[in-house]
mmCIF file of C-alpha atoms and ligand atoms in Angstrom:
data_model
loop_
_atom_site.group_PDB
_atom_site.id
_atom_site.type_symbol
_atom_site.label_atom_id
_atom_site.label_comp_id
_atom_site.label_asym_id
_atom_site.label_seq_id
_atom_site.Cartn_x
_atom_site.Cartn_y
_atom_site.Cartn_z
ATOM 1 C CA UNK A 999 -14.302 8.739 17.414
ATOM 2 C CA UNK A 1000 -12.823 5.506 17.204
ATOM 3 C CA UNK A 1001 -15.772 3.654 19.310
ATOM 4 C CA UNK A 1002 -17.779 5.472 16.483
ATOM 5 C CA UNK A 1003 -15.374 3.454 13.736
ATOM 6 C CA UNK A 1004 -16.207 0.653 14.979
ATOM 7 C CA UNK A 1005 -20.208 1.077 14.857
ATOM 8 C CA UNK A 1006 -19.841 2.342 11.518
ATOM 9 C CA UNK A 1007 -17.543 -0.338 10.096
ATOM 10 C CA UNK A 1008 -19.763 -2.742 11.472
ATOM 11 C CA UNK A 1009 -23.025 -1.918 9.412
ATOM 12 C CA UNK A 1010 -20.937 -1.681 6.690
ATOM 13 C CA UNK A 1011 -19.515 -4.707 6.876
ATOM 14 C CA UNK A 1012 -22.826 -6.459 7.617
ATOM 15 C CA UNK A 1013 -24.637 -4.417 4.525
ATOM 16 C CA UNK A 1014 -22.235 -5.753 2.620
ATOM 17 C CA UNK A 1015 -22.343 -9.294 3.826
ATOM 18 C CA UNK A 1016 -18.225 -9.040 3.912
ATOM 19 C CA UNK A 1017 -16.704 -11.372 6.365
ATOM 20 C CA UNK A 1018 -13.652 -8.606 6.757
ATOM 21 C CA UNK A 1019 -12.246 -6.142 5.249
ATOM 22 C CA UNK A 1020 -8.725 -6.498 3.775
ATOM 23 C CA UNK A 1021 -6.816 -3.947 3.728
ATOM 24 C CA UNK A 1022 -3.524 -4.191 1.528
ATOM 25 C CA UNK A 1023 -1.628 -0.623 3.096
ATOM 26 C CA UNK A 1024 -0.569 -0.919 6.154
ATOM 27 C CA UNK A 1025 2.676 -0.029 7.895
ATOM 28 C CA UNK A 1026 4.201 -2.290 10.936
ATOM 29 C CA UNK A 1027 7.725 -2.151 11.403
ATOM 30 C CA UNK A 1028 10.285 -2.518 13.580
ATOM 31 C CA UNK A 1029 9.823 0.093 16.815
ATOM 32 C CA UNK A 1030 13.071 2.463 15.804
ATOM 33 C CA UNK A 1031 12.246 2.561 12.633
ATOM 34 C CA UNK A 1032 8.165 3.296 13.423
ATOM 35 C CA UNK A 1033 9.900 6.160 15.823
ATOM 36 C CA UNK A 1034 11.710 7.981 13.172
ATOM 37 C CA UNK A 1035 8.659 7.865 10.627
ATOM 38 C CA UNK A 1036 6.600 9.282 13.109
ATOM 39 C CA UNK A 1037 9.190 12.420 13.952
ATOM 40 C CA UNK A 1038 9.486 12.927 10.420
ATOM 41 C CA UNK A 1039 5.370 13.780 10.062
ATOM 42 C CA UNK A 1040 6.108 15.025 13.072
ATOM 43 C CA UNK A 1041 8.110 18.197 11.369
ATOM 44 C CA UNK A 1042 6.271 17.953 8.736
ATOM 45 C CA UNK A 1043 9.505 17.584 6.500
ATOM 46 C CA UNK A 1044 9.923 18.176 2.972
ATOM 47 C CA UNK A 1045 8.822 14.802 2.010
ATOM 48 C CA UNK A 1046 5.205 15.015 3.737
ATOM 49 C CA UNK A 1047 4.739 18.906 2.699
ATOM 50 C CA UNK A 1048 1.862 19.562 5.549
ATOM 51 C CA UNK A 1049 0.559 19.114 8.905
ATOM 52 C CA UNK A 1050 0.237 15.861 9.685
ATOM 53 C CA UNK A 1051 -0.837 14.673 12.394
ATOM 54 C CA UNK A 1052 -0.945 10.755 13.299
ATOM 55 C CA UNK A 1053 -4.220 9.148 14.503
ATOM 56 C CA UNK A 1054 -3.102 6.054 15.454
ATOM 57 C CA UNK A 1055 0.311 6.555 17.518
ATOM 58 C CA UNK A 1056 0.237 3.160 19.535
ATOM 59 C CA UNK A 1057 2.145 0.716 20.812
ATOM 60 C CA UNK A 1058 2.155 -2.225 18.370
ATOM 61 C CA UNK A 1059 -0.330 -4.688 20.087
ATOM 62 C CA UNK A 1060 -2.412 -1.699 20.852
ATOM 63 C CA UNK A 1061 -2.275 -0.880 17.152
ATOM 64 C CA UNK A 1062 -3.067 -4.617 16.126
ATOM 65 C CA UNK A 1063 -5.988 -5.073 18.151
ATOM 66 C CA UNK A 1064 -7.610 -1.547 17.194
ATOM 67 C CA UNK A 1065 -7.337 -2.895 13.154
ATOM 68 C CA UNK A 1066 -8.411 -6.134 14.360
ATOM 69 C CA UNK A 1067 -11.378 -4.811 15.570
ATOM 70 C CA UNK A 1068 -12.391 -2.654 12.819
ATOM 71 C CA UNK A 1069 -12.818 -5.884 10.754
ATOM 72 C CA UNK A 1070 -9.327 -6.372 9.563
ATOM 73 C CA UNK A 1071 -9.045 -9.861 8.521
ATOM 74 C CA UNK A 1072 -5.726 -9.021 6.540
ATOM 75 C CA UNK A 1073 -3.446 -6.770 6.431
ATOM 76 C CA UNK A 1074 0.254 -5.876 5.284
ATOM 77 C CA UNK A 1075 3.635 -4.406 7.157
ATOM 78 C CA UNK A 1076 4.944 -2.344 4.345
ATOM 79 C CA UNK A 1077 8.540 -1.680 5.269
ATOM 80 C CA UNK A 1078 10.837 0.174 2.979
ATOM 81 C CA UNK A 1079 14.516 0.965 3.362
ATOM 82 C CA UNK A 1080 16.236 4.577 2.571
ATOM 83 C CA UNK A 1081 19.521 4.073 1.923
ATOM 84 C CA UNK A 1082 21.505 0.501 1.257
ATOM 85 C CA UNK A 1083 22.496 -2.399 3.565
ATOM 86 C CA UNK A 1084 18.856 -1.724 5.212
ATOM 87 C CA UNK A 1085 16.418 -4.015 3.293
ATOM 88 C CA UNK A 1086 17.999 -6.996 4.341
ATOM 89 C CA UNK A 1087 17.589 -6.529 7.910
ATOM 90 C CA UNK A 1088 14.135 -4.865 7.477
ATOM 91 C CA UNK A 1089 13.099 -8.186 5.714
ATOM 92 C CA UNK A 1090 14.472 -10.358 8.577
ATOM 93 C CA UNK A 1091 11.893 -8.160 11.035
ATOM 94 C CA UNK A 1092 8.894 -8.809 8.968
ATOM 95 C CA UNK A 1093 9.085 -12.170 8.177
ATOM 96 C CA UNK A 1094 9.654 -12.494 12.131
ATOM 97 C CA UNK A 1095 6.484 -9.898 12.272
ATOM 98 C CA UNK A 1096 4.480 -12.239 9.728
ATOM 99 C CA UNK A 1097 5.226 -15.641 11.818
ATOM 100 C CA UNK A 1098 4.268 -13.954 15.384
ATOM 101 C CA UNK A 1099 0.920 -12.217 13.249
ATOM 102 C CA UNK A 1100 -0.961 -14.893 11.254
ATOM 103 C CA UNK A 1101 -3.120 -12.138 9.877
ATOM 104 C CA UNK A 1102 -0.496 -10.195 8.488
ATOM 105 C CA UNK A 1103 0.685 -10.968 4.533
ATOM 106 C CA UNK A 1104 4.538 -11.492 4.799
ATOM 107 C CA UNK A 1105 6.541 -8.579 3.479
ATOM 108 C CA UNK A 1106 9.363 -7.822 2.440
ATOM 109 C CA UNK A 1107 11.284 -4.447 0.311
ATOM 110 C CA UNK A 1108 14.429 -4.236 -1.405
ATOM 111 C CA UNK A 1109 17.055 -1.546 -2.587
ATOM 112 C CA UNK A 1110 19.291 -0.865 -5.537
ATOM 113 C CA UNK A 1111 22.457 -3.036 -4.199
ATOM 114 C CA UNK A 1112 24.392 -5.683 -5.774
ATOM 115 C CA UNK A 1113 23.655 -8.105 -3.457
ATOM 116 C CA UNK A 1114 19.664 -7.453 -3.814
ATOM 117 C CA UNK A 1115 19.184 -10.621 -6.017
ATOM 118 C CA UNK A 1116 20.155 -13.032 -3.095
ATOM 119 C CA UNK A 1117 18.234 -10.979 -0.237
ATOM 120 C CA UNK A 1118 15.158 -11.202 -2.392
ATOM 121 C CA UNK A 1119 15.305 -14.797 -3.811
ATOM 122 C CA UNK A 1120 15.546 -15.979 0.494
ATOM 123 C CA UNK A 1121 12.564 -13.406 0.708
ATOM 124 C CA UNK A 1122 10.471 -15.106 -1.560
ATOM 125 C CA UNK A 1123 12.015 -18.540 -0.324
ATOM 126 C CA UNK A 1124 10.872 -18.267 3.601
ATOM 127 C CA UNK A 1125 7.041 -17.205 2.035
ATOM 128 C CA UNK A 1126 6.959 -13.114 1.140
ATOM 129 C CA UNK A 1127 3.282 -12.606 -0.329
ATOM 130 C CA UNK A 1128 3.981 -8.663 -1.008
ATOM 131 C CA UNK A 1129 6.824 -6.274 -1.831
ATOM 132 C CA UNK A 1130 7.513 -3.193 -1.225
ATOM 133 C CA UNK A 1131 8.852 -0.020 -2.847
ATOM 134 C CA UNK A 1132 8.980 3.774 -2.059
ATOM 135 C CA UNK A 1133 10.161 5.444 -4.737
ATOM 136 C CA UNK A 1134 10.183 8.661 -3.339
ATOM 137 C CA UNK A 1135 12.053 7.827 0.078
ATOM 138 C CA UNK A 1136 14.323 5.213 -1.775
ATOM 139 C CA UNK A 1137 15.122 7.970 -3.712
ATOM 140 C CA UNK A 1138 15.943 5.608 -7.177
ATOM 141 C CA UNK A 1139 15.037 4.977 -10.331
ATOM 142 C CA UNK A 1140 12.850 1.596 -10.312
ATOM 143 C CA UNK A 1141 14.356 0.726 -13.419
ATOM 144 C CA UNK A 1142 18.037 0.909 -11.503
ATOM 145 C CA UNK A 1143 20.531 -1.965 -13.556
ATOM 146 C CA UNK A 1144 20.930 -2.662 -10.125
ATOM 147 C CA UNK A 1145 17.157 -3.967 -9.673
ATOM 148 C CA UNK A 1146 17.135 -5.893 -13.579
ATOM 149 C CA UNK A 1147 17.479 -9.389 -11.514
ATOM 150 C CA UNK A 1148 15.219 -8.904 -8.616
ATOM 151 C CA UNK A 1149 12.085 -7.625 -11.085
ATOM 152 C CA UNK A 1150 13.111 -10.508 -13.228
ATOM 153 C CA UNK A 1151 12.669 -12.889 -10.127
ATOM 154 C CA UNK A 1152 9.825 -11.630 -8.799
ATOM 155 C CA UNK A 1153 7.780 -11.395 -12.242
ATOM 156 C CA UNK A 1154 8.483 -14.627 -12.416
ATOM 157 C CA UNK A 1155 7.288 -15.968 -8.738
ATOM 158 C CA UNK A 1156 3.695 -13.586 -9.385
ATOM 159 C CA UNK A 1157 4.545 -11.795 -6.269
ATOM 160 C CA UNK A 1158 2.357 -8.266 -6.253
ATOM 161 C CA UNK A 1159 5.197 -5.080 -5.360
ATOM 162 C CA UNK A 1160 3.121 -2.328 -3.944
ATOM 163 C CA UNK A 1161 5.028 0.429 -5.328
ATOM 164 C CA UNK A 1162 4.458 3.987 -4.054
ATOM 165 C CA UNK A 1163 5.226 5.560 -7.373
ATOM 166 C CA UNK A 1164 3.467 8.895 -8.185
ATOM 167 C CA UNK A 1165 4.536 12.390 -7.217
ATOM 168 C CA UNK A 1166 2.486 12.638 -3.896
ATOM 169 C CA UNK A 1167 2.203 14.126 -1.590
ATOM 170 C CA UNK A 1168 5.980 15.552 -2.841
ATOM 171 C CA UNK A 1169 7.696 15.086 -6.049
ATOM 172 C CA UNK A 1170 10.870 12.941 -6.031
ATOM 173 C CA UNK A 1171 13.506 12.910 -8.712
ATOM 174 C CA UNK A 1172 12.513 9.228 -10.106
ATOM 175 C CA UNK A 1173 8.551 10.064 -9.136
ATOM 176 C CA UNK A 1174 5.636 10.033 -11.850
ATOM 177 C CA UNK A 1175 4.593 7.398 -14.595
ATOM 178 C CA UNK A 1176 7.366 7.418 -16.864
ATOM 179 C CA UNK A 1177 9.601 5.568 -14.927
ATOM 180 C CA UNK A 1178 6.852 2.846 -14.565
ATOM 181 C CA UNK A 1179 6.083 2.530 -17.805
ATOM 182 C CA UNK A 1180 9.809 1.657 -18.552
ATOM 183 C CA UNK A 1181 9.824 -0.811 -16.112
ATOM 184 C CA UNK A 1182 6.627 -2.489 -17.332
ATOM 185 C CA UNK A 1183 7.595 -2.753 -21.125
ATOM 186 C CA UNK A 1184 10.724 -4.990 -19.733
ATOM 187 C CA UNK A 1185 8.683 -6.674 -17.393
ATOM 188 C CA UNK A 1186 4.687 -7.055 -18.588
ATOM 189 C CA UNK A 1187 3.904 -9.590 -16.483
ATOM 190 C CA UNK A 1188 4.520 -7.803 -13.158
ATOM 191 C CA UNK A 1189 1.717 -7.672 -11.052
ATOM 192 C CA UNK A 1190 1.931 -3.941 -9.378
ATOM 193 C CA UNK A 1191 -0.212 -2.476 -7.126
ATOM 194 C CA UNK A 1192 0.304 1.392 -7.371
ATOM 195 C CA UNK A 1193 0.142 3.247 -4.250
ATOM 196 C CA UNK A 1194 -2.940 5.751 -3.702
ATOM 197 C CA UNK A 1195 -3.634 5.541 -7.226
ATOM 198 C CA UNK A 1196 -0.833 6.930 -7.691
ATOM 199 C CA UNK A 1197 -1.576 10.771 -6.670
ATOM 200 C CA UNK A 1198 -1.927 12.711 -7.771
ATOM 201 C CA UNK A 1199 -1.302 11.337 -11.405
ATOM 202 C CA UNK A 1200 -4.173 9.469 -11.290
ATOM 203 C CA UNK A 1201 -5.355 9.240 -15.065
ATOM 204 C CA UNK A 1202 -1.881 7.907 -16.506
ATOM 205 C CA UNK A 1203 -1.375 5.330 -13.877
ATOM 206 C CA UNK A 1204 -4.965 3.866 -15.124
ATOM 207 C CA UNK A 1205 -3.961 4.368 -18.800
ATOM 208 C CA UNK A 1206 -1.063 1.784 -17.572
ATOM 209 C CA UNK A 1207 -3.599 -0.285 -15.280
ATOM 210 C CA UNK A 1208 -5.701 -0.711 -18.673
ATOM 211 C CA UNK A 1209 -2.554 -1.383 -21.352
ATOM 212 C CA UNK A 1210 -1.335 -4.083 -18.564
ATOM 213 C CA UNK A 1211 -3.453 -6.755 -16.803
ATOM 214 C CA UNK A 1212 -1.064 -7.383 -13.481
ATOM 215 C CA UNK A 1213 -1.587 -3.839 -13.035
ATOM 216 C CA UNK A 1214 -3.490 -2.717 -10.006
ATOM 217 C CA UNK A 1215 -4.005 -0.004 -7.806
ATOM 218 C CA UNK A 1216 -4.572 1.131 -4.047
ATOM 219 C CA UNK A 1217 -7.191 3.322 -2.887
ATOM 220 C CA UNK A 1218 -4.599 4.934 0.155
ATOM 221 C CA UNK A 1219 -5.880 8.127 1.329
ATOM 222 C CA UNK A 1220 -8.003 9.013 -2.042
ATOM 223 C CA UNK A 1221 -10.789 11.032 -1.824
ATOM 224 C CA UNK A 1222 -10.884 11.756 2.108
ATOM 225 C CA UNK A 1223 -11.602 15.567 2.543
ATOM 226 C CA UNK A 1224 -7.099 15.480 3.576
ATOM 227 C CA UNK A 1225 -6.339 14.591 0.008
ATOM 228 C CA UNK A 1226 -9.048 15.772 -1.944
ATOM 229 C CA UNK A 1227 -7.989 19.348 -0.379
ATOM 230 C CA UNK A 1228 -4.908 19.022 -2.010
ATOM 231 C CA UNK A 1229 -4.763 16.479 -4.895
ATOM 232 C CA UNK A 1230 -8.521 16.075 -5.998
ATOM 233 C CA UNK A 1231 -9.698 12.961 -7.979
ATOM 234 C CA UNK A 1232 -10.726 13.634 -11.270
ATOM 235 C CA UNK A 1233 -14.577 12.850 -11.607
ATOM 236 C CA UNK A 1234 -14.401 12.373 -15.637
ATOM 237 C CA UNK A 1235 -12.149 9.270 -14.296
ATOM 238 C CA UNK A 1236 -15.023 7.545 -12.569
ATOM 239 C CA UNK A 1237 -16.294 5.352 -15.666
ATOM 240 C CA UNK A 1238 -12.767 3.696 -15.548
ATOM 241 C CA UNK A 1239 -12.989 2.593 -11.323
ATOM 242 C CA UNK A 1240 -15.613 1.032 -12.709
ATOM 243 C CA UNK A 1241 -14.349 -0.830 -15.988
ATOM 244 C CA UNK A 1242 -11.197 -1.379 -13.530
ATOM 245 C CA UNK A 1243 -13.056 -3.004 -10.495
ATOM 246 C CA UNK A 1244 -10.890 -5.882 -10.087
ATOM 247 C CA UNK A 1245 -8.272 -4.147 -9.963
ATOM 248 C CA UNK A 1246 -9.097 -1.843 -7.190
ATOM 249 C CA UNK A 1247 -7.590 -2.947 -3.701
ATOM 250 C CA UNK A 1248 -8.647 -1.127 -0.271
ATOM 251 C CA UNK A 1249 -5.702 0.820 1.303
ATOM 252 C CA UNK A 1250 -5.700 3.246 4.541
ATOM 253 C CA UNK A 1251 -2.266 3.927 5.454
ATOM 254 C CA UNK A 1252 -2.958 2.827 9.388
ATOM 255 C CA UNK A 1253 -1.389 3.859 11.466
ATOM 256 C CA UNK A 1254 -0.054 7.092 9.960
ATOM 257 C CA UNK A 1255 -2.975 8.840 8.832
ATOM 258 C CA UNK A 1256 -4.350 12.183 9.851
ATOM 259 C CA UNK A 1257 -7.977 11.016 10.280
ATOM 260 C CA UNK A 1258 -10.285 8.253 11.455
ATOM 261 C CA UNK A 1259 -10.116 5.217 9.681
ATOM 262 C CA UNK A 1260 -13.572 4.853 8.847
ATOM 263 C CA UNK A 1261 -13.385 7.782 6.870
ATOM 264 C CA UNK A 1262 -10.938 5.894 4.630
ATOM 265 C CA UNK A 1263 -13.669 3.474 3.868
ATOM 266 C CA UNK A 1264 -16.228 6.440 4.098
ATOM 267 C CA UNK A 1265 -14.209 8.278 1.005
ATOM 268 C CA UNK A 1266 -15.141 5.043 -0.623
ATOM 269 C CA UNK A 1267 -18.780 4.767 -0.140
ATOM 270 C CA UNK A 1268 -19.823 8.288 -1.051
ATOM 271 C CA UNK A 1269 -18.381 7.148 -4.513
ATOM 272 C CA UNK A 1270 -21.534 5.958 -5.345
ATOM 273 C CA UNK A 1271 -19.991 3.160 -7.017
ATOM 274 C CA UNK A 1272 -22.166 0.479 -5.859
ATOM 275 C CA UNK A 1273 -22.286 -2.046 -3.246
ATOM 276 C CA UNK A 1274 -20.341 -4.945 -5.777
ATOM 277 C CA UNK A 1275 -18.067 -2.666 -6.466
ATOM 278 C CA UNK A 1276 -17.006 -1.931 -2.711
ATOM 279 C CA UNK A 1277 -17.000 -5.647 -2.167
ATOM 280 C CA UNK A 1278 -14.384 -6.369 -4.677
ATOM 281 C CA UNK A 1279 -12.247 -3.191 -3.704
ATOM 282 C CA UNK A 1280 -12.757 -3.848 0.308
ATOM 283 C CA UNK A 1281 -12.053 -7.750 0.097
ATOM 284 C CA UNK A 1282 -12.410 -9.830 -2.951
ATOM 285 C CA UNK A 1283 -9.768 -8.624 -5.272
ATOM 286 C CA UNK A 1284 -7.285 -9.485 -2.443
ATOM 287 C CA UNK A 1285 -8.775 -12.481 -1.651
ATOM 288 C CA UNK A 1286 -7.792 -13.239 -5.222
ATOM 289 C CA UNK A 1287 -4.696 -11.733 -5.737
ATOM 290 C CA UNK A 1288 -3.257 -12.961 -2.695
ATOM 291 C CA UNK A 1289 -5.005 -16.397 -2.385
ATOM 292 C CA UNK A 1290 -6.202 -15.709 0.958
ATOM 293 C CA UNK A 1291 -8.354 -19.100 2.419
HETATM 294 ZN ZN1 ZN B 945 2.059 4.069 3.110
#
């Protein structure tokens, strides 16, 4: 299956005359961490809600190599802490991560705690290119008093947070657009990349992508046959993934999805969208957003 990925992402890239693909949702973190992650799918806990069986279960450099050579120029290491006194150290790992893995965007997360602000400010000081947030596992309200510094910060440094924000694939008390749309009226200028579109409230995350320009939005796991089973994409929305094209970034979740990766980029193609649009999703709008040379 996977030699099959790579034939397949091949001709697409070379249709498409893409030097790579980038892909902005990826999760590398430190191995403990990757360990407990995994168990959780594992028993398929409240927070997954389903089977879920992981396609990519590899050691790390295994797991590099095998994005590598699906055409991966760049990629991210999404880590994001549950509970306090966590984001700090997680931070430390993937800036370490980032310096030993050229083609992976620095990242870094943070967490409702008072001393967020100065974890965050040396973040952004030693080179992060992407934040972090889970809303669901953090289990807080992004607008948290806590948090009024660090989004100040950031807005101001034009650092994108991808921010796993909608109720998918389980609810969470703080889950859903509202609390996003409070957070955005404070700060307009943030440049947000929601999570998978955020599923499965797909249409009022793009009315927030259209009322704010840094707004953008992850493909992660939409429409493969896993999540249109449970969380379809509505096809009267179609007409805005194409007035919102730039603002469309490829995401696939690697390692911890239940299928192939190819079918991530697959679930794009049989859009129909056209061949400019999968160009900008699949590489330039994060060439641009994250100035990669
Ligand atoms: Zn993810």
């Amino acid at each position: 299956m996977i030699g099959d990925d790579n034939t397949y992402l091949t001709n697409f890239r070379s249709r498409l005359e893409l030097p790579g693909i980038i892909d902005v949702h990826t999760h590398f973190m430190p191995e403990q961490v990757m360990a407990k992650v995994w168990a959780y799918f594992d028993s398929a806990g409240p927070l997954v809600g389903r089977e879920w069986p992981i396609a990519y279960r590899d050691d790390e450099q295994v797991r590099l190599k095998t994005l590598r050579d699906f055409g991966v120029r760049a990629f991210t290491s999404l880590v994001y802490p549950h509970k306090p006194d966590m984001a700090a150290w997680l931070n430390e790992w993937s800036a370490d991560f980032a310096e030993r893995t050229p083609d992976c965007l620095h990242t870094a997360t943070f967490y409702p705690e008072h001393y967020a602000d100065s974890y965050v400010e040396a973040a952004i000081e030693r080179g992060a290119r992407v934040f972090k947030v889970h809303v669901q596992v953090g289990d807080f309200h992004p607008g948290d008093p806590l948090l009024n510094p660090v989004w100040g910060m950031i807005e101001d440094a034009g650092i994108p947070v991808l921010i796993h924000c909608g109720s998918g694939p389980a609810p969470g008390e703080y889950t859903g657009p509202e609390p996003i749309a409070g957070l955005l009226q404070r700060y307009p200028r943030l440049r947000l990349i929601i999570a998978h579109m955020g599923t499965p409230e797909y249409s009022e995350f793009l009315d927030l992508a259209e009322e704010y320009p840094g707004v953008h939005l992850d493909t992660t796991m939409v429409w493969t046959d896993f999540t249109e089973a449970s969380a379809p994409f509505p096809t009267a929305e179609h007409g805005r993934l194409r007035a919102l094209s730039e603002r469309i970034l490829f995401g696939s979740d690697f390692p911890n999805i239940p299928y192939s990766y190819g079918h991530s980029i697959f679930a794009l193609e049989r859009l129909e969208l056209g061949d400019s649009w999968l160009r900008q999703v699949c590489y330039r709008n994060a060439v641009r957003l994250f100035d990669i040379t």
